[in-house]
Coordinates of C-alpha atoms in Angstrom, one line a residue:
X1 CA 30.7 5.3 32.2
X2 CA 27.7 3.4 31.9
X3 CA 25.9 2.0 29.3
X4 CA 22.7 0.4 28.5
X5 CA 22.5 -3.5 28.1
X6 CA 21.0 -5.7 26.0
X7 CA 16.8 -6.3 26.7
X8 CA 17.8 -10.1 26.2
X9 CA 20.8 -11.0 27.8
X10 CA 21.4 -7.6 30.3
X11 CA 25.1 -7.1 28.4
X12 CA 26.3 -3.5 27.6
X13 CA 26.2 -2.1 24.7
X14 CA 28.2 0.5 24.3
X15 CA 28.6 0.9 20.6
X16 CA 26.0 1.9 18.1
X17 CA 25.8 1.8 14.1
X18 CA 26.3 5.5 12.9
X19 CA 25.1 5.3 9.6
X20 CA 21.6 4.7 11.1
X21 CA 21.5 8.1 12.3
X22 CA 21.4 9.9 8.9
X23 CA 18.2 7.9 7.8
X24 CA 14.8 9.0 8.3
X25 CA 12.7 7.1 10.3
X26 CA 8.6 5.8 10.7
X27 CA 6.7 5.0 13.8
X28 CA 4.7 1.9 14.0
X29 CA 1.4 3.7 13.0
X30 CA 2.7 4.9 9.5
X31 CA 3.7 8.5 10.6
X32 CA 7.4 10.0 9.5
X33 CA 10.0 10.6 11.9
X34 CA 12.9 12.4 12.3
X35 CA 16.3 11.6 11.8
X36 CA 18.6 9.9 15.5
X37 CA 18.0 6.8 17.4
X38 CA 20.7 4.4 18.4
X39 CA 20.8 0.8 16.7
X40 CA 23.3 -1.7 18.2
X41 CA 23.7 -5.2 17.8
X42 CA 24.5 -7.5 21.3
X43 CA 28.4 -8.9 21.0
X44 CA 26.9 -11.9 23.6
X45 CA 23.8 -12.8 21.8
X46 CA 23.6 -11.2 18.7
X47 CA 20.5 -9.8 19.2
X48 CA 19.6 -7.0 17.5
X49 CA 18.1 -3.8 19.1
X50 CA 17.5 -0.5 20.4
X51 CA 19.1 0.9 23.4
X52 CA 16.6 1.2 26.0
X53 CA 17.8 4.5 27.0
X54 CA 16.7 8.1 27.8
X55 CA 16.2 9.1 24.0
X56 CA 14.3 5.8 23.1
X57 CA 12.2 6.3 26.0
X58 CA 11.7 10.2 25.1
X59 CA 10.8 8.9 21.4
X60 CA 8.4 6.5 22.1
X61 CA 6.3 9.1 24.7
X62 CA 6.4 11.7 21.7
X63 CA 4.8 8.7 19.8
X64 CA 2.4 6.6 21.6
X65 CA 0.6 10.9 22.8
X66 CA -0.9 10.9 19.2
X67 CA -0.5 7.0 18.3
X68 CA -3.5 6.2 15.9
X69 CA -3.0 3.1 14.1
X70 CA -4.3 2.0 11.0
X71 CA -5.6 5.4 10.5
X72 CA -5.8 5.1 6.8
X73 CA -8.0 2.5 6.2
X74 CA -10.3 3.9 9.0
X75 CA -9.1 1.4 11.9
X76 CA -8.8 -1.9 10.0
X77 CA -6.4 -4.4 10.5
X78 CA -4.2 -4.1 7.5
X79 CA -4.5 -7.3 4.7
X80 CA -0.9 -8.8 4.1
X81 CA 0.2 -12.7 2.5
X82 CA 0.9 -15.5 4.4
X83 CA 1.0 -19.2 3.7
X84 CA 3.5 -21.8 2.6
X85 CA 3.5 -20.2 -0.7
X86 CA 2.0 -16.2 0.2
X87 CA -1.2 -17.6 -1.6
X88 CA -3.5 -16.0 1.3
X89 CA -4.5 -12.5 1.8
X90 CA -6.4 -11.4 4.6
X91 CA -6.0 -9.0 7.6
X92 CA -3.0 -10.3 9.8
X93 CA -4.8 -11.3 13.1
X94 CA -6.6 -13.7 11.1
X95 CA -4.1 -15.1 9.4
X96 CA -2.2 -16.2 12.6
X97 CA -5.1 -17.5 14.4
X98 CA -6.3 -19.3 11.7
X99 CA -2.7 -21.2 11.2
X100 CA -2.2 -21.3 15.1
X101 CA -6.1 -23.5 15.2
X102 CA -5.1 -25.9 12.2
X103 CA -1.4 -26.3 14.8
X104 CA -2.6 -27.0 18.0
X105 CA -6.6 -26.7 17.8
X106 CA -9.0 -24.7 19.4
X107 CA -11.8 -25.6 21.4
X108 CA -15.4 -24.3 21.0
X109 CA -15.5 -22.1 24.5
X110 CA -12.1 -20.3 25.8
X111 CA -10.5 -17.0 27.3
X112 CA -8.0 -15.4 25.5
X113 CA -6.2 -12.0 26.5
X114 CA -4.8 -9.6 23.6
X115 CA -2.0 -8.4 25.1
X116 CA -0.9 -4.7 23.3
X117 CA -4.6 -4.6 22.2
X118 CA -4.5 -1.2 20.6
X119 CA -8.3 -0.9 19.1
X120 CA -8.4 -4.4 18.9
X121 CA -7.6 -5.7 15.6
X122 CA -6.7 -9.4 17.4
X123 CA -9.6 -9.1 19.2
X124 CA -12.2 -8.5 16.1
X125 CA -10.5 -11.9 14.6
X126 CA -11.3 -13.9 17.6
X127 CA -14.7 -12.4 17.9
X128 CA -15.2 -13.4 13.8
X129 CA -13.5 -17.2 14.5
X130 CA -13.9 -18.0 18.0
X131 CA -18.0 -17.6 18.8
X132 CA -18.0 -19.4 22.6
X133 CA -14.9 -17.3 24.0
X134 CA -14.3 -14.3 26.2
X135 CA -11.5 -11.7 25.2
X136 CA -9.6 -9.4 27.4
X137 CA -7.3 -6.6 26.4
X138 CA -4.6 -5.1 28.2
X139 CA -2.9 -2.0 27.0
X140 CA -0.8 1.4 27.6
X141 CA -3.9 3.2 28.8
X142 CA -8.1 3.4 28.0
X143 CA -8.1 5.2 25.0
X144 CA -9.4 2.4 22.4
X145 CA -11.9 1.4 25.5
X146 CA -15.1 2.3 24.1
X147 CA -14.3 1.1 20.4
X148 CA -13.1 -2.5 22.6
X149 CA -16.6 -2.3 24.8
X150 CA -18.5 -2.6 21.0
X151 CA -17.1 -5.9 20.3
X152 CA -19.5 -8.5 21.3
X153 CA -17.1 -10.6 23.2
X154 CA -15.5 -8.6 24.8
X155 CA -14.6 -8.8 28.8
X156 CA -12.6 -5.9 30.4
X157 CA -9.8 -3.8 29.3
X158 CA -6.7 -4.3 31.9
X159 CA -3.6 -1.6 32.1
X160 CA -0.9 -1.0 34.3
X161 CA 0.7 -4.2 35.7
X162 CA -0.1 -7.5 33.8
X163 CA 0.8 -8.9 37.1
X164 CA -2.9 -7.9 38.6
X165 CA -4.9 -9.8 35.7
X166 CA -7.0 -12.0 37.9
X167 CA -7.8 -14.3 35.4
X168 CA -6.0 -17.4 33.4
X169 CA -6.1 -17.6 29.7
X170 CA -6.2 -20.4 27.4
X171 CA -4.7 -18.0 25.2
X172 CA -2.7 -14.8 25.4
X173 CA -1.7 -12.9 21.9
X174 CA 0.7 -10.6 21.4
X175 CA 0.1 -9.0 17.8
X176 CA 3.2 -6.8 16.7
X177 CA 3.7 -5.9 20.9
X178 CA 6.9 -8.0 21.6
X179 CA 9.2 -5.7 19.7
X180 CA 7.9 -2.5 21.5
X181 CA 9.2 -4.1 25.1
X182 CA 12.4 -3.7 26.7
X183 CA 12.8 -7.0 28.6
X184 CA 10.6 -8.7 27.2
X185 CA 11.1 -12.2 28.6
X186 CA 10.0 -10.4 32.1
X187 CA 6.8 -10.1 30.8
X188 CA 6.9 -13.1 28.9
X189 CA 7.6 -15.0 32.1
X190 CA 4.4 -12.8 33.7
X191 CA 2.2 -13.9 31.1
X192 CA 3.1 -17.5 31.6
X193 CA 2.0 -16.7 35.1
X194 CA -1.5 -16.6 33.7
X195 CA -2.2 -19.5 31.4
X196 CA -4.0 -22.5 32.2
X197 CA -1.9 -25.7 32.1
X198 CA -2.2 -26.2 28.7
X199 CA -2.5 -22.5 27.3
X200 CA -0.1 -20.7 24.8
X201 CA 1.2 -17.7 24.1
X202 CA 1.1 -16.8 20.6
X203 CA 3.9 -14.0 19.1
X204 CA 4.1 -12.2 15.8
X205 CA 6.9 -10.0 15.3
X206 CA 8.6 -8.4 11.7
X207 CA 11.2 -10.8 10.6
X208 CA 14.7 -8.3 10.4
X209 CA 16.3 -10.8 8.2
X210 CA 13.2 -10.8 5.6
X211 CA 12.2 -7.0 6.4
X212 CA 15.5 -4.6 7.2
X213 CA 13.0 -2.1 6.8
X214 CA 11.9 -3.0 10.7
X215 CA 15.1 -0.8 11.6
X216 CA 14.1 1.9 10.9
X217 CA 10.8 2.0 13.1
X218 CA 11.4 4.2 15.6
X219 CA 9.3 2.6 18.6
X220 CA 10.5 -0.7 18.1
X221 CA 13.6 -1.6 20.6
X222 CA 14.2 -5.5 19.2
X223 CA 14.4 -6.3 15.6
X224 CA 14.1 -10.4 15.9
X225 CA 15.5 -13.2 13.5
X226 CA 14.4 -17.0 14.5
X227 CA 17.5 -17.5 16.6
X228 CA 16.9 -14.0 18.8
X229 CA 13.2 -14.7 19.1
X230 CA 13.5 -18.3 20.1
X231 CA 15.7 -17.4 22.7
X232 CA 14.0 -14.6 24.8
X233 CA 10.9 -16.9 24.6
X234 CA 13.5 -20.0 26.2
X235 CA 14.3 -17.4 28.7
X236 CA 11.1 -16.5 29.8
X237 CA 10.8 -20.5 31.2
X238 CA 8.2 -21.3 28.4
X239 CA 8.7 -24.0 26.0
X240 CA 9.1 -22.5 22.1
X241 CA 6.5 -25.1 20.7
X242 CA 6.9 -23.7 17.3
X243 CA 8.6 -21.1 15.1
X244 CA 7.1 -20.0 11.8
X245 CA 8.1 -17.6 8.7
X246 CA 5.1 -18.8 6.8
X247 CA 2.1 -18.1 8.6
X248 CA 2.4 -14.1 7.6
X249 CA 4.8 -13.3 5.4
X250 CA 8.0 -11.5 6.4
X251 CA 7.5 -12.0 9.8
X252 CA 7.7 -14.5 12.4
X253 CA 5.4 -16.3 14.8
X254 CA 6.2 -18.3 17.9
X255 CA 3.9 -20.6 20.3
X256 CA 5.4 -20.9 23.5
X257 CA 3.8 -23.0 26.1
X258 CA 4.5 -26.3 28.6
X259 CA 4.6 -29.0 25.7
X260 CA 7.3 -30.6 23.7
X261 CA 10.1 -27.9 22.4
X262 CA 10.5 -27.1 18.5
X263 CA 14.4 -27.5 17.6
X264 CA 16.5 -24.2 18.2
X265 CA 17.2 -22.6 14.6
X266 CA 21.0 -21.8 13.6
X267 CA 22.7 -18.4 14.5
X268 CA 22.4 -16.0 11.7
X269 CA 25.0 -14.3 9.6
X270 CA 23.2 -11.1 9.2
X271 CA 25.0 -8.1 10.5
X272 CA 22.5 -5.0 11.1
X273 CA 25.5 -2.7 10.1
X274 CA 25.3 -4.6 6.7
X275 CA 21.3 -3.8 6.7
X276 CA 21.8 -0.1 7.5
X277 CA 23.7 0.0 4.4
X278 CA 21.4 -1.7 2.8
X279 CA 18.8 0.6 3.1
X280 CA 20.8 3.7 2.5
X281 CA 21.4 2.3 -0.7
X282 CA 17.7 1.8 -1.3
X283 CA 17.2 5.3 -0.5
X284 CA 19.6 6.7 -3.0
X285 CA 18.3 5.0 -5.7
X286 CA 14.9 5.7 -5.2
X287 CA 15.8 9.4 -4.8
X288 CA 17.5 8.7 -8.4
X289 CA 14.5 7.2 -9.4
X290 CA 12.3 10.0 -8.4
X291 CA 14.5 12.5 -10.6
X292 CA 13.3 11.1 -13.9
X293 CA 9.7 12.1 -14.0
X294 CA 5.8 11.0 -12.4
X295 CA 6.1 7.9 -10.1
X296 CA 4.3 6.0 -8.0
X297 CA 4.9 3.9 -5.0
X298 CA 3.1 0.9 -4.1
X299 CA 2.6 0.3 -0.7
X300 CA 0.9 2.6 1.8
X301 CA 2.3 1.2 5.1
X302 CA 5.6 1.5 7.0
X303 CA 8.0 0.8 4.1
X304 CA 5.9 3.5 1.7
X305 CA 6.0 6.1 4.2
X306 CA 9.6 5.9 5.0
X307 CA 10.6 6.0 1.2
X308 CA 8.2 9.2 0.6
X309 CA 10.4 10.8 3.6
X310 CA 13.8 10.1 1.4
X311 CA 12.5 11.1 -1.8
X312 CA 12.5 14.9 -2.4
X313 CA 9.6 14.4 -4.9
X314 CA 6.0 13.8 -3.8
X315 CA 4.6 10.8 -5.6
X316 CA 1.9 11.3 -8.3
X317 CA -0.3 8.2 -6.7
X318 CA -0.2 5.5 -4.6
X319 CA -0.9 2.0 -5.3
X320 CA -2.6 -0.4 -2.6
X321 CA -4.1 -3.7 -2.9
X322 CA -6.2 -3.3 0.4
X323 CA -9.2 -2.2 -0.8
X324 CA -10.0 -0.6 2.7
X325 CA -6.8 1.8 1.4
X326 CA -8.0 2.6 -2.1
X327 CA -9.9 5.8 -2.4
X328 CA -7.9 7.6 0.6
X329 CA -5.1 10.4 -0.6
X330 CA -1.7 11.0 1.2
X331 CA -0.5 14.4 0.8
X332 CA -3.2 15.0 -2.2
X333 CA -2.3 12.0 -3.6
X334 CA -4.7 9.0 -4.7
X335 CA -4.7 5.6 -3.1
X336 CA -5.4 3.5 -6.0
X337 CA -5.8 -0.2 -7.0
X338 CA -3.1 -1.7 -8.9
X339 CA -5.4 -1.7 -11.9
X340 CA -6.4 1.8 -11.5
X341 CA -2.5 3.1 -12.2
X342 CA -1.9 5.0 -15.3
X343 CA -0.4 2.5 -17.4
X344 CA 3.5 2.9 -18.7
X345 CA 3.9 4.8 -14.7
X346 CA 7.3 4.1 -12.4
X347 CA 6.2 2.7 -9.5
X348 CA 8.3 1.9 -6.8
X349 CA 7.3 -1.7 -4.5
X350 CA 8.1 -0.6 -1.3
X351 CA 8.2 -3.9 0.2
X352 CA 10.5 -6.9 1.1
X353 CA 12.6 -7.8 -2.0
X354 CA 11.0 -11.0 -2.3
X355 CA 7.9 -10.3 -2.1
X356 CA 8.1 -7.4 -4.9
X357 CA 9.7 -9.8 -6.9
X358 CA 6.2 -11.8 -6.5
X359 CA 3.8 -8.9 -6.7
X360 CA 6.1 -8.0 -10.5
X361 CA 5.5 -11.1 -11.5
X362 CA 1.9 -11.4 -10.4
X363 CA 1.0 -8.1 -11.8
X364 CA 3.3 -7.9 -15.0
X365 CA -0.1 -7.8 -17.2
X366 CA -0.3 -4.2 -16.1
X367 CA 2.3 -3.0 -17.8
X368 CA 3.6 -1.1 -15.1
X369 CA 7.5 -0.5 -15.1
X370 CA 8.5 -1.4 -11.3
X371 CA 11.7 -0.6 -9.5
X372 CA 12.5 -3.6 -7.7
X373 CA 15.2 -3.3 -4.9
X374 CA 17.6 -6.0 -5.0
X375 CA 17.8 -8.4 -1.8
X376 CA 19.6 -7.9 1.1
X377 CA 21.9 -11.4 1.2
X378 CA 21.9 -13.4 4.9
X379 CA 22.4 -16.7 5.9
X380 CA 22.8 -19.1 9.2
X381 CA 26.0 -19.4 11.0

């Protein structure tokens, strides 16, 4: 019997967590999804994944016919924290670039390719920062063409095979693309193909260890920690020049490149058996949360939508601090600022742990009564 094999180190994998079949699941672009899937954690490298196999493949063609990101604030870039201390807030493409320039510079002219440009939320941030460059996109297919074509620096749209890019970058970025590719240090290693001497290649991917959440997203196949991440990018035959968690929070960012190497982080302790059960106890008691009256949940994106799917209740409102959010309904259902919730309300933070813990804190003044899911405990090998 054959089995699939790891999208890192080629291994089988031949077992798979069971409990992660009972939960409902999200795509990437905020839409439920039905029950299934496989998740499976590699016995070589520890890298944790979905099998690249028939039913994954089948999923993600269901997903990407009607895929239509950031469809509830009207096709912008969702805001989210970064920082050393989550002080900023600002749409995530900005965020990156603007920590990856005060890294390694930027100069005043460049070409950069967006790699997994979708309607080009990376490629709006460069056009705002970076007023002497050219951007490229490459993507699945043309559909976001004619939204890309209205950007005013914007080159030519690539598909198919990366390979036939005629060009070299002095920067490529892959925004939330990495953990949608099986094999990803193939196309890493392509990618390197196409820099300039001293290009990079800049990653941002969820952090699993931060965000178990990530699981459950149905067209993601590699859920990454630092160790996991650092060592497809070593495997594609580019240099990991550095590894953040602080640049957007609950996720991770990677430069990868010809220069000097950033140290290799610890193995992690973090079984994704142990997360699955995690989050099946954060779906019971948000179902027994829902069985005491009117609540809210605050948090529109993937972590909202996935808890609306395991409550039998439909929430009274919804609470967003993206303003491009507030004003919209779900299922008849107001998008409100935090401000704008009736006070004394249950509201659930659908977020990571820590970060609700902040956002309580933060917020307190409102006199909001939030339910606050305890932390899902990890640690380094």
């Amino acid at each position: 019997m054959s089995f699939p094999v790891c999208s890192i180190c080629n291994v089988p994998l031949p077992h798979s967590i069971e409990e992660y079949a009972k939960r409902q699941r999200v795509t990437s672009d905020c839409k439920t999804y039905p029950p299934g899937g496989r998740v499976t954690e590699c016995v070589a490298c520890g890298a944790v994944q979905k099998p690249n196999d028939a039913a994954w493949q089948a999923d993600c063609e269901r997903i990407y016919a009607e895929y239509d990101n950031y469809s509830l604030s009207g096709g912008v870039e969702q805001s989210v924290r970064g920082g050393d201390r989550g002080q900023d807030y600002a749409p995530r493409s900005n965020l990156v670039l603007s920590a990856y320039a005060r890294a390694f510079g930027l100069p005043e002219t460049g070409w950069m390719l967006d790699y997994g440009c979708g309607k080009g939320p990376s490629t709006k941030a460069a056009d705002q920062m970076l007023s002497g460059w050219r951007i490229d996109g490459f993507d699945l297919d043309r559909r976001a063409e004619k939204k890309l074509k209205g950007i005013a620096q914007f080159g030519q749209l690539f598909t198919g095979d990366p390979a036939g890019i005629p060009h070299r970058y002095d920067l490529i970025v892959l925004m939330h693309a990495l953990e949608h590719i099986p094999n990803g240090s193939d196309v890493l290693r392509s990618l390197g193909e196409l820099l300039k001497p001293n290009g990079h290649i800049v990653l941002q991917v969820p952090n699993r260890l931060q965000n178990p959440y990530d699981l459950l997203v149905a067209d993601h196949t590699l859920h990454f920690d630092r160790s996991s991440l650092y060592y497809i990018g070593e495997k594609s035959g580019l240099t990991p020049m550095a590894l953040s968690e602080n640049w957007v929070a609950k996720e991770l960012s990677m430069v990868l490149g010809h220069g000097d190497a950033v140290g290799q982080p610890p193995a992690v302790d973090c079984p994704a058996a142990s997360q699955v059960d995690w989050l099946s106890s954060v779906s019971k008691t948000a179902r027994d949360v829902a069985r005491h009256g009117p609540f809210g949940i605050f948090g529109t994106s993937i972590i909202g939508t996935w808890l609306a799917s395991e409550i039998d209740t439909t929430p009274a409102f919804w609470i967003d601090e993206d303003t491009a959010k507030q004003g919209a309904t779900i299922d008849g259902a107001p998008v409100v600022s935090p401000e704008m919730a009736p006070a004394g309300s249950t509201v659930i933070l659908a977020m990571a742990p820590e970060i609700a813990q902040s956002v309580a804190a933060r917020l307190a003044h409102l006199r909001l009564s939030f339910v606050i899911f305890p932390k899902h405990q990890s640690g380094s090998k």
